[in-house]
Coordinates of C-alpha atoms in Angstrom, one line a residue:
Chain A
M1488 CA -21.4 180.2 163.6
L1489 CA -24.1 178.9 161.2
S1490 CA -24.5 176.0 163.6
G1491 CA -25.5 178.4 166.4
I1492 CA -28.1 180.1 164.1
Y1493 CA -29.4 176.6 163.3
S1494 CA -29.9 175.8 167.0
L1495 CA -31.7 179.1 167.5
L1496 CA -34.0 178.5 164.6
M1497 CA -34.6 175.0 166.0
A1498 CA -35.5 176.6 169.3
G1499 CA -38.1 178.8 167.5
A1500 CA -39.6 175.7 165.9
F1501 CA -39.9 174.1 169.3
V1502 CA -41.9 177.1 170.6
V1503 CA -44.3 176.7 167.7
L1504 CA -44.6 173.0 168.5
D1505 CA -45.6 173.8 172.2
A1506 CA -42.3 172.6 173.7
V1507 CA -41.3 175.8 175.5
D1508 CA -39.0 174.0 178.0
V1509 CA -37.2 172.3 175.2
A1510 CA -36.9 175.6 173.3
F1511 CA -35.3 177.2 176.4
T1512 CA -32.8 174.4 176.7
E1513 CA -32.0 174.4 173.0
A1514 CA -31.5 178.1 172.9
A1515 CA -29.2 178.2 176.0
V1516 CA -27.3 175.0 175.5
G1517 CA -27.4 174.4 171.8
A1518 CA -27.1 178.0 170.5
G1519 CA -25.0 179.2 173.5
I1520 CA -22.6 176.5 174.9
S1521 CA -22.2 174.5 171.7
T1522 CA -21.3 177.6 169.6
V1523 CA -18.7 178.6 172.2
L1524 CA -17.2 175.1 172.2
M1525 CA -17.1 175.0 168.4
L1526 CA -15.4 178.4 168.1
G1527 CA -12.9 177.4 170.9
T1528 CA -12.0 174.2 169.0
L1529 CA -11.6 176.1 165.7
H1530 CA -9.4 178.5 167.5
L1531 CA -7.2 175.7 169.0
T1532 CA -7.0 173.8 165.7
R1533 CA -7.2 175.2 162.2
S1534 CA -10.2 176.9 160.7
R1535 CA -9.6 176.1 157.0
E1536 CA -10.7 172.8 155.5
K1537 CA -8.7 171.0 152.8
I1538 CA -10.4 170.2 149.5
P1539 CA -11.6 166.6 149.7
T1540 CA -9.7 164.2 147.6
H1541 CA -12.2 161.5 147.1
G1542 CA -15.5 161.8 145.2
A1543 CA -18.9 162.5 146.8
F1544 CA -20.7 159.9 144.8
L1545 CA -20.7 157.0 147.2
P1546 CA -21.7 159.0 150.3
L1547 CA -24.5 160.7 148.2
A1548 CA -25.8 157.3 147.1
V1549 CA -25.8 155.9 150.6
V1550 CA -27.6 159.0 152.0
L1551 CA -30.2 159.0 149.2
L1552 CA -30.9 155.3 149.7
T1553 CA -31.3 155.7 153.5
G1554 CA -33.5 158.8 153.0
G1555 CA -35.6 157.0 150.5
I1556 CA -36.2 154.1 152.9
L1557 CA -37.0 156.5 155.7
L1558 CA -39.5 158.4 153.6
Y1559 CA -41.2 155.1 152.6
A1560 CA -41.4 154.3 156.3
T1561 CA -43.3 157.6 157.1
T1562 CA -46.3 156.4 155.2
G1563 CA -47.0 154.1 158.2
M1564 CA -46.8 156.9 160.7
P1565 CA -49.7 158.8 162.3
A1566 CA -50.4 162.2 160.7
F1567 CA -48.9 165.4 162.2
G1568 CA -51.0 166.8 165.1
D1569 CA -53.4 163.8 165.1
P1570 CA -54.8 163.6 168.7
D1571 CA -55.5 159.8 168.3
A1572 CA -51.9 158.9 167.5
P1573 CA -50.6 156.0 169.7
V1574 CA -48.2 158.5 171.4
H1575 CA -51.1 160.4 172.9
T1576 CA -53.3 157.5 173.9
H1577 CA -51.0 155.2 175.8
V1578 CA -49.6 156.6 179.1
A1579 CA -49.5 160.4 178.4
P1580 CA -53.1 161.1 179.5
R1581 CA -52.4 159.5 182.9
Y1582 CA -49.4 161.8 183.5
I1583 CA -51.5 164.9 182.5
E1584 CA -54.4 163.9 184.8
E1585 CA -52.4 162.8 187.8
T1586 CA -49.8 165.6 187.9
P1587 CA -52.1 168.3 189.5
E1588 CA -53.1 165.8 192.3
K1589 CA -49.9 164.0 193.0
I1590 CA -47.1 166.4 192.2
D1591 CA -48.8 169.8 192.3
V1592 CA -46.4 171.5 189.9
P1593 CA -48.1 173.5 187.2
N1594 CA -45.5 172.6 184.5
I1595 CA -46.0 168.9 183.6
V1596 CA -42.6 168.7 181.9
T1597 CA -41.0 169.7 185.2
A1598 CA -43.1 167.3 187.2
V1599 CA -42.1 164.4 185.0
L1600 CA -38.5 165.4 184.8
A1601 CA -37.9 166.0 188.5
S1602 CA -40.4 163.7 190.1
Y1603 CA -41.6 160.7 188.0
R1604 CA -38.3 160.4 186.2
G1605 CA -36.0 161.7 189.0
Y1606 CA -33.6 158.8 188.7
D1607 CA -33.3 159.4 184.9
T1608 CA -32.3 163.0 185.5
M1609 CA -29.7 161.8 188.1
G1610 CA -28.3 159.4 185.4
E1611 CA -28.1 162.4 183.1
V1612 CA -26.1 164.3 185.6
T1613 CA -23.8 161.3 185.8
V1614 CA -23.3 161.4 182.0
I1615 CA -22.4 165.1 182.1
F1616 CA -20.0 164.4 184.9
T1617 CA -18.4 161.6 183.0
A1618 CA -18.1 163.9 179.9
G1619 CA -16.6 166.6 182.0
V1620 CA -14.0 164.3 183.5
G1621 CA -13.2 163.1 180.0
V1622 CA -12.6 166.6 178.7
M1623 CA -10.5 167.4 181.7
L1624 CA -8.4 164.3 181.2
M1625 CA -8.0 165.0 177.5
L1626 CA -7.1 168.7 177.8
G1627 CA -6.1 169.2 181.4
G1628 CA -3.2 166.7 181.3
R1629 CA -1.8 168.4 178.3
K1630 CA -0.9 171.7 180.1
R1631 CA 0.8 169.9 182.9
R1632 CA 2.8 167.8 180.4
R1633 CA 3.8 170.9 178.5
D1634 CA 4.9 172.5 181.8
S1635 CA 7.0 169.4 182.7
D1636 CA 8.5 169.5 179.1
K1637 CA 9.5 173.1 179.8
E1638 CA 11.1 172.1 183.1
D1639 CA 13.0 169.3 181.4
G1640 CA 14.2 171.7 178.7
V1641 CA 15.6 174.1 181.3
Chain B
M417 CA -50.4 164.1 147.9
T418 CA -52.4 164.0 151.2
A419 CA -49.8 161.6 152.5
F420 CA -47.2 164.2 151.9
L421 CA -49.3 167.0 153.6
E422 CA -50.1 164.9 156.6
H423 CA -46.5 163.8 157.2
Y424 CA -44.5 166.9 156.3
N425 CA -43.0 167.1 159.8
Y426 CA -41.3 163.7 159.2
W427 CA -40.2 164.8 155.8
I428 CA -38.5 167.9 157.2
A429 CA -36.8 165.8 160.0
I430 CA -35.6 163.3 157.4
F431 CA -34.2 166.0 155.1
L432 CA -32.2 167.5 158.0
M433 CA -31.2 164.0 159.2
M434 CA -29.8 163.1 155.7
A435 CA -28.0 166.5 155.5
G436 CA -26.3 165.7 158.7
F437 CA -25.6 162.1 157.7
Y438 CA -24.0 163.3 154.4
T439 CA -21.8 165.8 156.3
V440 CA -20.6 163.0 158.6
V441 CA -19.8 160.6 155.8
A442 CA -18.5 162.8 153.0
R443 CA -16.4 165.4 154.8
G444 CA -12.9 164.5 155.9
N445 CA -12.6 167.4 158.4
L446 CA -13.2 166.1 161.9
V447 CA -14.8 169.4 163.1
K448 CA -17.2 169.3 160.1
K449 CA -18.1 165.7 161.1
I450 CA -19.1 166.9 164.6
V451 CA -21.2 169.7 163.0
G452 CA -22.9 167.0 160.9
L453 CA -23.6 165.0 164.0
N454 CA -25.2 168.0 165.6
I455 CA -27.4 168.6 162.6
F456 CA -28.4 164.9 162.7
Q457 CA -29.1 165.1 166.5
A458 CA -31.3 168.2 166.1
S459 CA -33.3 166.5 163.4
V460 CA -34.1 163.6 165.9
F461 CA -35.2 166.2 168.5
L462 CA -37.5 167.8 165.9
L463 CA -38.9 164.4 165.0
Y464 CA -39.8 163.6 168.7
I465 CA -41.2 167.1 169.4
S466 CA -43.3 167.1 166.3
M467 CA -44.7 163.7 167.2
G468 CA -45.8 165.1 170.6
K469 CA -47.7 168.0 169.0
V470 CA -51.5 167.7 169.3
E471 CA -53.7 169.7 166.9
G472 CA -55.0 172.7 168.8
G473 CA -53.1 171.9 171.9
T474 CA -51.1 174.3 174.1
A475 CA -47.8 173.9 176.0
P476 CA -48.2 171.4 178.8
I477 CA -48.5 173.9 181.7
L478 CA -51.5 173.6 183.9
S479 CA -53.5 176.8 184.2
G480 CA -56.6 175.6 186.1
K481 CA -59.0 175.5 183.2
P482 CA -59.5 172.3 181.1
E483 CA -57.4 172.5 177.9
V484 CA -55.8 170.3 175.3
F485 CA -52.1 169.8 176.0
S486 CA -49.4 168.6 173.7
N487 CA -47.8 165.4 174.9
P488 CA -45.2 166.3 177.6
L489 CA -43.3 163.0 177.6
P490 CA -41.4 163.6 174.3
H491 CA -40.4 167.0 175.7
V492 CA -38.9 165.4 178.8
L493 CA -37.0 162.9 176.7
I494 CA -35.6 165.6 174.4
L495 CA -34.6 167.9 177.3
T496 CA -32.4 165.1 178.6
A497 CA -31.1 164.3 175.1
I498 CA -30.1 168.0 174.4
V499 CA -28.0 168.1 177.5
V500 CA -26.4 164.7 176.9
G501 CA -25.8 165.8 173.3
V502 CA -23.8 168.8 174.4
A503 CA -21.8 166.7 176.7
T504 CA -20.9 164.3 173.9
T505 CA -20.1 167.2 171.6
A506 CA -17.8 168.7 174.1
L507 CA -16.0 165.3 174.5
G508 CA -15.7 164.9 170.7
L509 CA -14.3 168.4 170.3
S510 CA -11.7 167.8 173.0
F511 CA -10.7 164.7 171.1
I512 CA -10.2 166.8 168.0
V513 CA -8.0 169.3 169.9
R514 CA -5.9 166.4 171.2
I515 CA -5.6 164.8 167.7
N516 CA -4.6 168.2 166.3
E517 CA -1.8 168.4 168.8
S518 CA -0.5 164.9 168.1
Y519 CA -0.9 164.9 164.3
G520 CA -0.9 168.6 163.4
T521 CA -4.0 168.1 161.3
T522 CA -7.8 167.6 161.6
E523 CA -8.2 165.9 158.2
E524 CA -9.1 162.3 158.4
D525 CA -7.2 161.3 155.2
E526 CA -3.9 162.9 156.5
I527 CA -4.3 161.1 159.9
Q528 CA -4.8 157.8 158.1
H529 CA -1.8 158.4 155.9
M530 CA 0.4 159.2 158.9
D531 CA -0.8 156.1 160.6
D532 CA 0.0 153.9 157.6
E533 CA 3.6 155.1 157.4
P534 CA 6.0 152.9 159.4

């Protein structure tokens, strides 16, 4: 449940950061579908967690060390909102300039997603298809096997 | 101090990332591990989107008049990543359901213990 609220807050943060398309997707997919999947799993398994038997010291040390290294690395990054950052000066201006002439779709994100990177989106659909087949193989076979067990029992 | 103020978006992303990482490593419950992975994943999304933000920019939708836009390319990447992330979450959760049927538990320690027994 908290996970769904987290996704929704994240979607709000994306709106503030000018990424409205991403916010829509996060709200629909992250807050909606993920929460349903999570609740479904908790329903099918057990919703109580056992008390962990081993200490939390080693994981905490690993996490703090990794976090420290990452924080040190941020000192080399461009500042937040800096228009001269390498991200904004390499190929992005070309996409923004050419989209109205070549694609003629007002939303640049849509233009890049569906036209410039159409193959990428097709690959994404393949990934979803594979995941769907995987879930069906994991959970679909189970029902049939249970049915056949029942038939054997009778 | 200015270094902190200019890079606070990275600091938030790293804090969330480490929270997710800790959940994955320290928790024995498989469902909690998936929740941790989701937190980790969302922090990466936040990292990319915040890098695409331009000071004073608007959403990258053309309205006819010249404007400053935020970088649309990270948005495209993250749109793809969100959808793929849900696909992997669904697969992971289905694995957990299957493991729960075979072992009767979703605790990592207990599964390990059962596997060790002859």
